[in-house]
Amino acid sequence: MWDVLESFYDSVPRPGSRVEDHGELVLFLQAGDGYPFYARPRFPGGAPALADVLAVRERQRELGVPEAFEWVHETTPGLLAVAVEAGLEVLPAPLMVLDPEKLPEPHPHVRVLDTRPAEVPVVAELAFSSPGTEKGEAGIAERDAALAEATPTSTRHRHAVADLPGEGVLAVGTAQRAGDVVEIVGIGTLPAARRRGLGAAVTAGLARDALDRGAELVFLSAGSLDVARVYERVGFRRVGTACIAAPPA
Ligand SMILES: CC(C)(COP(=O)(O)OP(=O)(O)OC[C@H]1O[C@@H](n2cnc3c(N)ncnc32)[C@H](O)[C@@H]1OP(=O)(O)O)[C@@H](O)C(=O)NCCC(=O)NCCS
């Protein structure tokens, strides 16, 4: 499974990206479709040393892109100490795989689309601006104000919305695919609409859609242990750790 995941991580950002090789690291740039810029170990088998990380950080600064790094701890265990030595802060995110038998019944108001309605980036941005799983202030009014400014964007991924009668889109998520592997990303619920089961429902909708379309492996990484509980409830279990590193804020 680790090889399958490494191959996925190496291939999914390539379409629409410019890719630079820097020793044991690969730097993805100009990624289309909202995919973030970051560097990760060369596939197969990259084992980055301190000099590789420092060289990529310098290149990222030169290009004016985030000094971001991502890898799977089980595949590249040595990079954790190297990243810390290079002055980066590392977020260890639970890496979770779907057990298809445990998927709940579909939510009646979740739809999966192969277009990206403007609500998807707008709701995701409001959600990620209020990190954690607690309820917050921003809700329908803030969404609608942001939507008035939003322009449609194209996509090569699938997107899910929880679109409630009389309320509109309250939660969103995205599924990106390479081969038979699907990663679910960008799950977000408007802060005012949290704790109604919508984050879980959107995740489950994307997972069901991926299985229906022949995916062999559906996975995600959870931003925290609190978030991981939401995913556990719809059939994901922790198998490892995805490391996300950046300079201290
Ligand atoms: C993580 C996130 C998507 C969860 O969205 P959500 O819609 O609140 O998720 P759910 O409602 O399915 O679950 C959240 C909690 O509400 C509880 N809940 C679900 N339905 C409920 C109901 N009807 N009544 C009361 N509580 C309920 C769940 O049990 C869960 O509780 P827990 O925190 O004790 O485990 C949301 O908090 C968010 O957008 N966070 C910021 C962005 C983010 O971190 N995204 C994930 C990146 S990996």
mmCIF file of C-alpha atoms and ligand atoms in Angstrom, residues 93-94 123-135 170-172 184-191 193-203 220-231 233-234, ligand 1:
data_model
loop_
_atom_site.group_PDB
_atom_site.id
_atom_site.type_symbol
_atom_site.label_atom_id
_atom_site.label_comp_id
_atom_site.label_asym_id
_atom_site.label_seq_id
_atom_site.Cartn_x
_atom_site.Cartn_y
_atom_site.Cartn_z
ATOM 1 C CA ALA A 93 -1.605 14.294 10.129
ATOM 2 C CA PRO A 94 -3.381 10.951 10.582
ATOM 3 C CA VAL A 123 -17.262 27.472 1.456
ATOM 4 C CA ALA A 124 -13.857 25.762 1.695
ATOM 5 C CA GLU A 125 -12.117 29.088 2.263
ATOM 6 C CA LEU A 126 -14.578 30.152 4.978
ATOM 7 C CA ALA A 127 -14.252 26.719 6.604
ATOM 8 C CA PHE A 128 -10.454 26.665 6.591
ATOM 9 C CA SER A 129 -10.384 30.224 7.946
ATOM 10 C CA SER A 130 -11.948 28.804 11.154
ATOM 11 C CA PRO A 131 -9.742 25.787 11.853
ATOM 12 C CA GLY A 132 -10.783 23.034 14.228
ATOM 13 C CA THR A 133 -14.160 21.368 14.586
ATOM 14 C CA GLU A 134 -16.015 23.843 16.811
ATOM 15 C CA LYS A 135 -18.944 25.914 15.593
ATOM 16 C CA LEU A 170 -23.164 24.422 3.753
ATOM 17 C CA ALA A 171 -20.354 21.868 3.365
ATOM 18 C CA VAL A 172 -18.044 20.863 0.512
ATOM 19 C CA ILE A 184 -10.391 13.096 -0.489
ATOM 20 C CA VAL A 185 -9.294 16.658 0.286
ATOM 21 C CA GLY A 186 -10.710 20.049 1.169
ATOM 22 C CA ILE A 187 -13.562 18.866 3.409
ATOM 23 C CA GLY A 188 -15.008 21.997 5.006
ATOM 24 C CA THR A 189 -18.264 23.058 6.667
ATOM 25 C CA LEU A 190 -19.316 26.677 7.178
ATOM 26 C CA PRO A 191 -18.466 27.417 10.823
ATOM 27 C CA ALA A 193 -23.322 24.954 10.148
ATOM 28 C CA ARG A 194 -20.939 22.631 11.986
ATOM 29 C CA ARG A 195 -21.905 19.684 14.180
ATOM 30 C CA ARG A 196 -24.895 18.628 12.081
ATOM 31 C CA GLY A 197 -23.174 15.685 10.416
ATOM 32 C CA LEU A 198 -22.524 17.499 7.122
ATOM 33 C CA GLY A 199 -18.719 17.169 7.055
ATOM 34 C CA ALA A 200 -19.096 13.421 7.570
ATOM 35 C CA ALA A 201 -21.855 13.246 4.947
ATOM 36 C CA VAL A 202 -19.814 15.033 2.266
ATOM 37 C CA THR A 203 -16.822 12.771 2.967
ATOM 38 C CA LEU A 220 -7.327 11.035 3.147
ATOM 39 C CA SER A 221 -5.242 12.783 5.753
ATOM 40 C CA ALA A 222 -6.881 14.465 8.709
ATOM 41 C CA GLY A 223 -5.656 17.846 9.904
ATOM 42 C CA SER A 224 -5.959 16.834 13.572
ATOM 43 C CA LEU A 225 -7.146 14.046 15.856
ATOM 44 C CA ASP A 226 -10.483 15.893 16.269
ATOM 45 C CA VAL A 227 -10.997 15.940 12.516
ATOM 46 C CA ALA A 228 -9.927 12.281 12.293
ATOM 47 C CA ARG A 229 -12.936 11.359 14.503
ATOM 48 C CA VAL A 230 -15.292 12.797 11.854
ATOM 49 C CA TYR A 231 -13.710 10.542 9.205
ATOM 50 C CA ARG A 233 -17.425 7.723 11.781
ATOM 51 C CA VAL A 234 -17.844 7.150 8.041
HETATM 52 C C1 LIG B 1 -13.761 19.229 10.115
HETATM 53 C C2 LIG B 1 -15.104 19.757 9.653
HETATM 54 C C3 LIG B 1 -15.207 19.596 8.133
HETATM 55 C C4 LIG B 1 -16.227 18.940 10.298
HETATM 56 O O1 LIG B 1 -17.446 19.393 9.773
HETATM 57 P P1 LIG B 1 -18.861 19.156 10.515
HETATM 58 O O2 LIG B 1 -19.899 19.352 9.478
HETATM 59 O O3 LIG B 1 -18.955 19.904 11.761
HETATM 60 O O4 LIG B 1 -18.698 17.579 10.844
HETATM 61 P P2 LIG B 1 -19.751 16.625 11.565
HETATM 62 O O5 LIG B 1 -20.960 17.397 11.962
HETATM 63 O O6 LIG B 1 -19.913 15.453 10.688
HETATM 64 O O7 LIG B 1 -18.926 16.174 12.876
HETATM 65 C C5 LIG B 1 -18.432 17.129 13.808
HETATM 66 C C6 LIG B 1 -18.901 16.819 15.228
HETATM 67 O O8 LIG B 1 -20.319 17.044 15.318
HETATM 68 C C7 LIG B 1 -20.952 15.903 15.886
HETATM 69 N N1 LIG B 1 -22.293 15.826 15.318
HETATM 70 C C8 LIG B 1 -22.657 15.321 14.106
HETATM 71 N N2 LIG B 1 -24.001 15.425 13.954
HETATM 72 C C9 LIG B 1 -24.469 16.025 15.079
HETATM 73 C C10 LIG B 1 -25.762 16.404 15.500
HETATM 74 N N3 LIG B 1 -26.826 16.203 14.711
HETATM 75 N N4 LIG B 1 -25.870 17.007 16.705
HETATM 76 C C11 LIG B 1 -24.786 17.215 17.479
HETATM 77 N N5 LIG B 1 -23.514 16.876 17.124
HETATM 78 C C12 LIG B 1 -23.373 16.293 15.938
HETATM 79 C C13 LIG B 1 -20.053 14.754 15.439
HETATM 80 O O9 LIG B 1 -20.267 13.643 16.243
HETATM 81 C C14 LIG B 1 -18.696 15.376 15.646
HETATM 82 O O10 LIG B 1 -18.408 15.383 17.039
HETATM 83 P P3 LIG B 1 -16.934 15.254 17.684
HETATM 84 O O11 LIG B 1 -16.201 16.519 17.323
HETATM 85 O O12 LIG B 1 -17.191 15.152 19.139
HETATM 86 O O13 LIG B 1 -16.290 14.056 17.105
HETATM 87 C C15 LIG B 1 -15.306 21.251 10.055
HETATM 88 O O14 LIG B 1 -15.144 21.368 11.448
HETATM 89 C C16 LIG B 1 -14.359 22.193 9.347
HETATM 90 O O15 LIG B 1 -14.680 22.696 8.267
HETATM 91 N N6 LIG B 1 -13.158 22.487 9.960
HETATM 92 C C17 LIG B 1 -12.178 23.413 9.373
HETATM 93 C C18 LIG B 1 -11.583 22.848 8.102
HETATM 94 C C19 LIG B 1 -10.910 21.516 8.347
HETATM 95 O O16 LIG B 1 -10.119 21.363 9.246
HETATM 96 N N7 LIG B 1 -11.219 20.538 7.447
HETATM 97 C C20 LIG B 1 -10.652 19.204 7.525
HETATM 98 C C21 LIG B 1 -9.301 19.188 6.894
HETATM 99 S S1 LIG B 1 -8.544 17.575 7.010
#
